[in-house]
Structure formats: structure tokens, C-alpha cells
């Protein structure tokens, strides 16, 4: 057995472990000190800075020192971009550090981006649902671009549930901004946002306006029912009001209901997306009537 002591210098960080498993590298990089003023944050990423997290890191580093190195890669101008650890860097700046322990990654643009995304999504409790959604979507595209079709995996037999969770985060990125903001704020549950993401853009816009105006709560069951409702009619405030607060459940039906899925092959896609298919059907019937009269 080796008598080399196990120290912070040779224990792999989560970022190093990720690179070993996903990026195919078995080398544990050496740690070096770099001037803190040479470290730049990458602005083009889905994750926002969490000031509370910076304060938490600052308290920990002030008491115990920097236990985990920052992941960076070298730029041609002699500076470095932070792939993982920008909260730690901000904390060190706040404490007046002039140097930071870093690992300089010698990787491609593609793998650098993967490190940035994966090391952040592994700490998903720190981020908003929308941030995770956009990150997972970009990560998926990077894997496709590299020809890597292996599914995202988790240990201990959790792969199936993990894939489902990732799918839900990705799915909510198809929400319009007001609804996505509601998911981020917690006023709409993630599972509800997933159901609403299948509505057309016009349907989402009408629903968001109604929810915000009426301060309407919505359950997952209601969200799923709204998907079925949009198959039969375009949303209006009156229709949504009757849906959420029915006045007479025994009121006789005096309208014809046709499921959009049964006639969508006859209607242009742009009409379906903007929710104006009722007008389109009426105009089609009017045209048919005129044609019949001309015969």
C-alpha cells in the first residue's frame, strides 16, 4: 500500500471526477496559484450569480481557506476564463485575496462548455428551474454535436427518475416568459409548467394574462385539462373563466365541438400556433357556401 498521504492536493474535485467519467480523462490536474485579477467570468451562460452563495463561500473560506480549486482555461491574451467556481472567486475577491488556487484545463471549446454546464447542473438546488432547463438543453445539444448519444446517468439506479427530472426542466423552456417566470417564482409548480408548455403560444399568452389578472391558482390536473380544452376551442377570458369557475355545469350545450387534432391536417400550422383556427374554419365554411351557390 502506498504511504503517500491523501491530501486536498490529490483528492479529485467533482469537476475532475466529471472530466474523468464524461470527457475520458484519467489525469488529475495539478493545482496552481493564479493572480485573481487575471480571472474572467463567462457571461454567456444560463446561470445567474447568487449573492447569498458568495457570502456563504466568503464565510467558509475566511474560516477554513480555499478547500476547492477553481476550474479555468487559458485565453490567448494571457488571461483565464472561469469554467467552474466564479462564486468562489468573487468570495476570494471580497476577502482581499490576490491569488486563487486553480486548475487550468487543457480542453477544447466543446469540452470547456460541457464542464461549465455539468458542474453547475450537478448543483441544481442553487439555480432557478429556467436556468437548469436552458443548461440541460444546451448540454444535450453539445452531446449530440459531439456524436455522444449516451444518456445522462446517475448512480444508485436513479437513472430513470433522473432522466424524467431533466426532461421536465428542459420542457419548461417552451413556456412563454410570463409563465416561465411563474415557475421560477414558485407560483406555478414545475409539473404544472410542463403541462402548460404543450399549449400553443397564443393559448399560453391568453392564459398568462388571465392568471396574472385574476391571481388564479392552477393545479396539475387543471393544466392537463387545459391541453384537452385547447384541442376543442381557442382560449378567451370568458372560456377560461368558465373553466376555472363554472357557473352552471348542467347548462345545455348549444355549440359544436370539434377536436383540433381531428382536423389539423387541413389547417396551416401557423394558424394552429396563433390560435386563430376558429376564424379560419368560419372563413372556409363561408368560401364553401359561396362555391355551392355558384354551382
Short mmCIF file of C-alpha atoms in Angstrom, two decimals:
data_model
loop_
_atom_site.label_atom_id
_atom_site.label_comp_id
_atom_site.label_asym_id
_atom_site.label_seq_id
_atom_site.Cartn_x
_atom_site.Cartn_y
_atom_site.Cartn_z
CA UNK A 1 0.00 0.00 0.00
CA UNK A 2 1.28 3.44 -0.83
CA UNK A 3 2.44 5.58 2.06
CA UNK A 4 1.68 8.81 0.16
CA UNK A 5 -0.62 10.91 2.38
CA UNK A 6 -4.11 11.64 0.99
CA UNK A 7 -4.35 15.43 0.99
CA UNK A 8 -6.51 18.11 -0.58
CA UNK A 9 -3.93 18.28 -3.36
CA UNK A 10 -4.64 14.78 -4.67
CA UNK A 11 -8.33 14.26 -3.85
CA UNK A 12 -10.29 14.72 -7.12
CA UNK A 13 -12.82 17.54 -7.10
CA UNK A 14 -16.34 16.99 -8.52
CA UNK A 15 -15.16 18.77 -11.69
CA UNK A 16 -12.17 16.44 -12.01
CA UNK A 17 -14.32 13.38 -11.41
CA UNK A 18 -16.73 14.60 -14.11
CA UNK A 19 -13.93 15.07 -16.60
CA UNK A 20 -12.66 11.57 -15.87
CA UNK A 21 -16.06 9.92 -16.46
CA UNK A 22 -17.59 12.06 -19.23
CA UNK A 23 -14.65 13.60 -21.04
CA UNK A 24 -12.50 10.49 -20.94
CA UNK A 25 -9.55 11.88 -18.98
CA UNK A 26 -7.97 9.91 -16.14
CA UNK A 27 -5.42 12.59 -15.31
CA UNK A 28 -5.84 14.55 -12.09
CA UNK A 29 -4.63 18.05 -12.91
CA UNK A 30 -2.20 19.89 -10.68
CA UNK A 31 -3.30 22.94 -8.73
CA UNK A 32 -1.56 26.26 -9.31
CA UNK A 33 -1.99 29.74 -7.87
CA UNK A 34 -3.13 32.41 -10.37
CA UNK A 35 -3.44 36.18 -9.94
CA UNK A 36 -7.10 36.80 -9.13
CA UNK A 37 -7.19 39.83 -11.43
CA UNK A 38 -6.47 37.59 -14.43
CA UNK A 39 -9.66 35.56 -13.95
CA UNK A 40 -12.71 36.47 -16.07
CA UNK A 41 -16.27 35.23 -15.73
CA UNK A 42 -18.05 33.84 -18.79
CA UNK A 43 -21.12 36.00 -19.41
CA UNK A 44 -22.77 33.75 -21.99
CA UNK A 45 -24.23 31.11 -19.66
CA UNK A 46 -27.69 30.32 -18.28
CA UNK A 47 -26.75 30.73 -14.62
CA UNK A 48 -27.09 33.97 -12.64
CA UNK A 49 -24.86 34.96 -9.74
CA UNK A 50 -26.30 34.10 -6.32
CA UNK A 51 -25.09 36.76 -3.89
CA UNK A 52 -26.10 34.67 -0.86
CA UNK A 53 -23.89 31.89 -2.18
CA UNK A 54 -20.97 34.32 -2.49
CA UNK A 55 -21.44 35.35 1.16
CA UNK A 56 -21.61 31.71 2.24
CA UNK A 57 -18.37 30.91 0.40
CA UNK A 58 -16.71 34.00 1.88
CA UNK A 59 -17.55 32.87 5.43
CA UNK A 60 -16.26 29.36 4.76
CA UNK A 61 -13.06 30.48 3.03
CA UNK A 62 -12.33 33.04 5.76
CA UNK A 63 -12.50 30.26 8.36
CA UNK A 64 -11.02 27.26 6.55
CA UNK A 65 -9.26 28.63 3.47
CA UNK A 66 -10.00 27.74 -0.16
CA UNK A 67 -10.67 23.99 0.02
CA UNK A 68 -11.74 23.53 -3.61
CA UNK A 69 -9.78 24.90 -6.59
CA UNK A 70 -11.40 26.89 -9.39
CA UNK A 71 -11.60 25.36 -12.89
CA UNK A 72 -10.28 27.73 -15.60
CA UNK A 73 -8.91 27.63 -19.11
CA UNK A 74 -6.29 29.89 -20.68
CA UNK A 75 -7.12 32.61 -23.20
CA UNK A 76 -4.71 33.81 -25.87
CA UNK A 77 -4.24 37.20 -24.17
CA UNK A 78 -2.72 35.68 -21.03
CA UNK A 79 -5.97 35.82 -19.05
CA UNK A 80 -8.20 32.95 -17.91
CA UNK A 81 -11.92 32.23 -18.13
CA UNK A 82 -13.66 30.58 -15.16
CA UNK A 83 -15.35 27.31 -16.06
CA UNK A 84 -16.41 26.41 -12.52
CA UNK A 85 -16.03 28.45 -9.35
CA UNK A 86 -16.98 32.04 -10.12
CA UNK A 87 -18.81 32.32 -6.75
CA UNK A 88 -15.59 31.21 -5.03
CA UNK A 89 -13.60 33.77 -6.99
CA UNK A 90 -15.99 36.55 -6.00
CA UNK A 91 -15.75 35.43 -2.39
CA UNK A 92 -11.95 35.50 -2.55
CA UNK A 93 -12.02 39.00 -4.05
CA UNK A 94 -14.35 40.09 -1.27
CA UNK A 95 -11.83 38.75 1.27
CA UNK A 96 -8.95 40.59 -0.40
CA UNK A 97 -7.15 37.54 -1.85
CA UNK A 98 -4.57 38.33 -4.53
CA UNK A 99 -4.24 34.72 -5.76
CA UNK A 100 -6.63 31.80 -6.16
CA UNK A 101 -5.97 28.06 -6.33
CA UNK A 102 -6.85 27.00 -9.88
CA UNK A 103 -6.74 24.02 -12.22
CA UNK A 104 -6.03 25.07 -15.80
CA UNK A 105 -7.97 22.81 -18.16
CA UNK A 106 -6.38 21.96 -21.50
CA UNK A 107 -9.62 21.10 -23.31
CA UNK A 108 -11.49 22.00 -26.49
CA UNK A 109 -14.14 24.72 -26.69
CA UNK A 110 -16.76 21.97 -26.71
CA UNK A 111 -15.47 20.22 -23.58
CA UNK A 112 -14.91 23.52 -21.77
CA UNK A 113 -18.57 24.35 -22.30
CA UNK A 114 -19.57 20.90 -21.08
CA UNK A 115 -17.56 21.39 -17.87
CA UNK A 116 -19.25 24.76 -17.28
CA UNK A 117 -22.74 23.30 -17.75
CA UNK A 118 -22.29 19.96 -15.99
CA UNK A 119 -20.57 21.25 -12.86
CA UNK A 120 -23.42 23.71 -12.38
CA UNK A 121 -26.36 21.41 -13.15
CA UNK A 122 -24.95 18.89 -10.67
CA UNK A 123 -25.67 21.54 -8.03
CA UNK A 124 -29.22 22.20 -9.18
CA UNK A 125 -30.52 23.41 -5.82
CA UNK A 126 -28.58 26.61 -6.39
CA UNK A 127 -30.41 27.59 -9.58
CA UNK A 128 -33.80 28.53 -10.94
CA UNK A 129 -35.80 25.94 -12.90
CA UNK A 130 -35.44 28.01 -16.09
CA UNK A 131 -31.65 28.22 -15.68
CA UNK A 132 -31.44 24.45 -15.33
CA UNK A 133 -33.79 23.95 -18.27
CA UNK A 134 -31.72 26.03 -20.68
CA UNK A 135 -28.50 24.46 -19.37
CA UNK A 136 -29.79 20.91 -19.84
CA UNK A 137 -30.95 21.73 -23.38
CA UNK A 138 -27.56 23.16 -24.32
CA UNK A 139 -25.78 20.24 -22.70
CA UNK A 140 -27.94 17.81 -24.72
CA UNK A 141 -27.12 19.66 -27.95
CA UNK A 142 -23.40 19.60 -27.18
CA UNK A 143 -23.56 15.83 -26.68
CA UNK A 144 -25.40 15.44 -29.99
CA UNK A 145 -22.87 17.65 -31.79
CA UNK A 146 -20.04 15.51 -30.45
CA UNK A 147 -21.75 12.30 -31.57
CA UNK A 148 -22.18 11.19 -27.97
CA UNK A 149 -25.63 9.64 -27.66
CA UNK A 150 -25.14 8.13 -24.22
CA UNK A 151 -28.00 9.03 -21.86
CA UNK A 152 -27.36 11.22 -18.85
CA UNK A 153 -26.71 8.89 -15.93
CA UNK A 154 -26.92 8.99 -12.16
CA UNK A 155 -25.55 6.47 -9.64
CA UNK A 156 -27.51 4.05 -7.45
CA UNK A 157 -30.07 3.06 -10.07
CA UNK A 158 -31.59 6.55 -10.23
CA UNK A 159 -31.11 6.94 -13.98
CA UNK A 160 -34.79 6.67 -14.96
CA UNK A 161 -36.06 9.18 -12.41
CA UNK A 162 -33.13 11.48 -13.15
CA UNK A 163 -33.89 11.48 -16.89
CA UNK A 164 -37.52 12.31 -16.12
CA UNK A 165 -36.46 15.22 -13.94
CA UNK A 166 -34.09 16.54 -16.61
CA UNK A 167 -36.84 16.21 -19.22
CA UNK A 168 -39.17 18.32 -17.08
CA UNK A 169 -36.59 21.07 -16.70
CA UNK A 170 -35.97 21.10 -20.45
CA UNK A 171 -39.69 21.06 -21.23
CA UNK A 172 -40.49 24.29 -19.34
CA UNK A 173 -38.17 26.25 -21.64
CA UNK A 174 -41.03 26.05 -24.17
CA UNK A 175 -43.12 28.29 -21.93
CA UNK A 176 -43.53 31.98 -22.76
CA UNK A 177 -41.64 34.30 -20.44
CA UNK A 178 -44.51 35.26 -18.05
CA UNK A 179 -45.38 31.60 -17.40
CA UNK A 180 -41.71 30.64 -17.08
CA UNK A 181 -41.26 33.43 -14.53
CA UNK A 182 -44.17 31.97 -12.55
CA UNK A 183 -42.39 28.60 -12.43
CA UNK A 184 -39.18 30.30 -11.28
CA UNK A 185 -41.02 32.20 -8.55
CA UNK A 186 -42.83 29.08 -7.35
CA UNK A 187 -46.33 30.42 -8.04
CA UNK A 188 -46.66 27.60 -10.59
CA UNK A 189 -45.26 24.14 -9.82
CA UNK A 190 -42.72 22.60 -12.17
CA UNK A 191 -45.15 19.79 -13.08
CA UNK A 192 -47.83 22.37 -13.96
CA UNK A 193 -45.38 24.28 -16.12
CA UNK A 194 -44.58 21.07 -18.02
CA UNK A 195 -48.27 20.57 -18.87
CA UNK A 196 -48.75 24.21 -19.90
CA UNK A 197 -45.67 24.08 -22.16
CA UNK A 198 -47.69 22.00 -24.64
CA UNK A 199 -50.19 24.82 -25.22
CA UNK A 200 -49.82 26.99 -28.32
CA UNK A 201 -48.09 30.34 -27.91
CA UNK A 202 -51.42 32.15 -28.28
CA UNK A 203 -53.01 29.87 -25.71
CA UNK A 204 -50.16 30.49 -23.28
CA UNK A 205 -50.42 34.25 -23.77
CA UNK A 206 -54.16 34.29 -23.06
CA UNK A 207 -53.75 32.01 -20.06
CA UNK A 208 -50.87 34.02 -18.59
CA UNK A 209 -52.88 37.24 -18.88
CA UNK A 210 -55.83 35.57 -17.16
CA UNK A 211 -53.74 34.06 -14.35
CA UNK A 212 -51.96 37.34 -13.64
CA UNK A 213 -55.16 39.40 -13.80
CA UNK A 214 -57.24 37.08 -11.65
CA UNK A 215 -54.38 35.82 -9.44
CA UNK A 216 -55.62 32.37 -10.40
CA UNK A 217 -54.05 29.27 -8.87
CA UNK A 218 -53.71 26.27 -11.14
CA UNK A 219 -53.22 22.59 -10.36
CA UNK A 220 -51.51 19.92 -12.43
CA UNK A 221 -54.90 18.32 -13.12
CA UNK A 222 -56.29 21.63 -14.38
CA UNK A 223 -53.20 22.23 -16.51
CA UNK A 224 -53.64 18.85 -18.17
CA UNK A 225 -57.35 19.58 -18.76
CA UNK A 226 -56.42 22.88 -20.41
CA UNK A 227 -54.43 20.92 -23.01
CA UNK A 228 -57.60 18.98 -23.87
CA UNK A 229 -59.67 22.16 -23.85
CA UNK A 230 -57.40 23.86 -26.38
CA UNK A 231 -57.96 20.90 -28.70
CA UNK A 232 -61.61 21.97 -28.95
CA UNK A 233 -61.56 25.77 -28.74
CA UNK A 234 -59.30 28.80 -28.67
CA UNK A 235 -58.84 30.37 -25.25
CA UNK A 236 -60.67 33.57 -24.36
CA UNK A 237 -61.15 35.21 -20.97
CA UNK A 238 -64.79 34.01 -20.88
CA UNK A 239 -63.81 30.42 -21.70
CA UNK A 240 -61.08 30.42 -19.05
CA UNK A 241 -63.45 31.97 -16.51
CA UNK A 242 -65.98 29.21 -17.16
CA UNK A 243 -63.20 26.61 -16.97
CA UNK A 244 -61.86 27.74 -13.59
CA UNK A 245 -65.21 28.90 -12.13
CA UNK A 246 -68.08 27.05 -13.85
CA UNK A 247 -71.43 28.80 -13.27
CA UNK A 248 -73.78 26.02 -14.40
CA UNK A 249 -72.46 22.55 -15.00
CA UNK A 250 -75.85 21.46 -16.34
CA UNK A 251 -76.12 24.24 -18.93
CA UNK A 252 -77.19 22.78 -22.29
CA UNK A 253 -74.53 22.72 -24.97
CA UNK A 254 -75.53 24.88 -27.93
CA UNK A 255 -72.26 24.74 -29.78
CA UNK A 256 -70.47 22.21 -31.93
CA UNK A 257 -67.19 20.91 -30.52
CA UNK A 258 -64.56 19.62 -32.91
CA UNK A 259 -61.19 18.41 -31.71
CA UNK A 260 -58.36 20.23 -33.43
CA UNK A 261 -56.37 17.01 -33.67
CA UNK A 262 -59.09 15.63 -35.98
CA UNK A 263 -58.86 18.49 -38.47
CA UNK A 264 -55.31 19.81 -38.03
CA UNK A 265 -54.16 18.26 -41.30
CA UNK A 266 -56.49 20.69 -43.08
CA UNK A 267 -55.32 23.80 -41.23
CA UNK A 268 -51.96 25.56 -41.80
CA UNK A 269 -49.50 25.20 -38.91
CA UNK A 270 -49.17 28.97 -38.37
CA UNK A 271 -52.95 29.18 -37.84
CA UNK A 272 -52.81 26.45 -35.19
CA UNK A 273 -49.89 28.10 -33.42
CA UNK A 274 -51.51 31.54 -33.13
CA UNK A 275 -54.86 30.10 -32.01
CA UNK A 276 -56.95 31.61 -34.82
CA UNK A 277 -58.26 28.35 -36.22
CA UNK A 278 -61.90 29.18 -35.39
CA UNK A 279 -61.78 32.19 -37.73
CA UNK A 280 -60.06 30.04 -40.33
CA UNK A 281 -62.82 27.40 -40.14
CA UNK A 282 -65.58 30.03 -40.42
CA UNK A 283 -63.92 31.58 -43.47
CA UNK A 284 -63.51 28.12 -45.00
CA UNK A 285 -67.22 27.41 -44.50
CA UNK A 286 -68.14 30.78 -45.97
CA UNK A 287 -65.98 30.04 -49.01
CA UNK A 288 -67.60 26.61 -49.36
CA UNK A 289 -71.06 28.17 -49.17
CA UNK A 290 -70.22 30.67 -51.90
CA UNK A 291 -68.86 27.87 -54.07
CA UNK A 292 -72.06 25.89 -53.56
CA UNK A 293 -74.13 28.90 -54.51
CA UNK A 294 -72.14 29.42 -57.71
CA UNK A 295 -72.87 25.91 -58.93
#
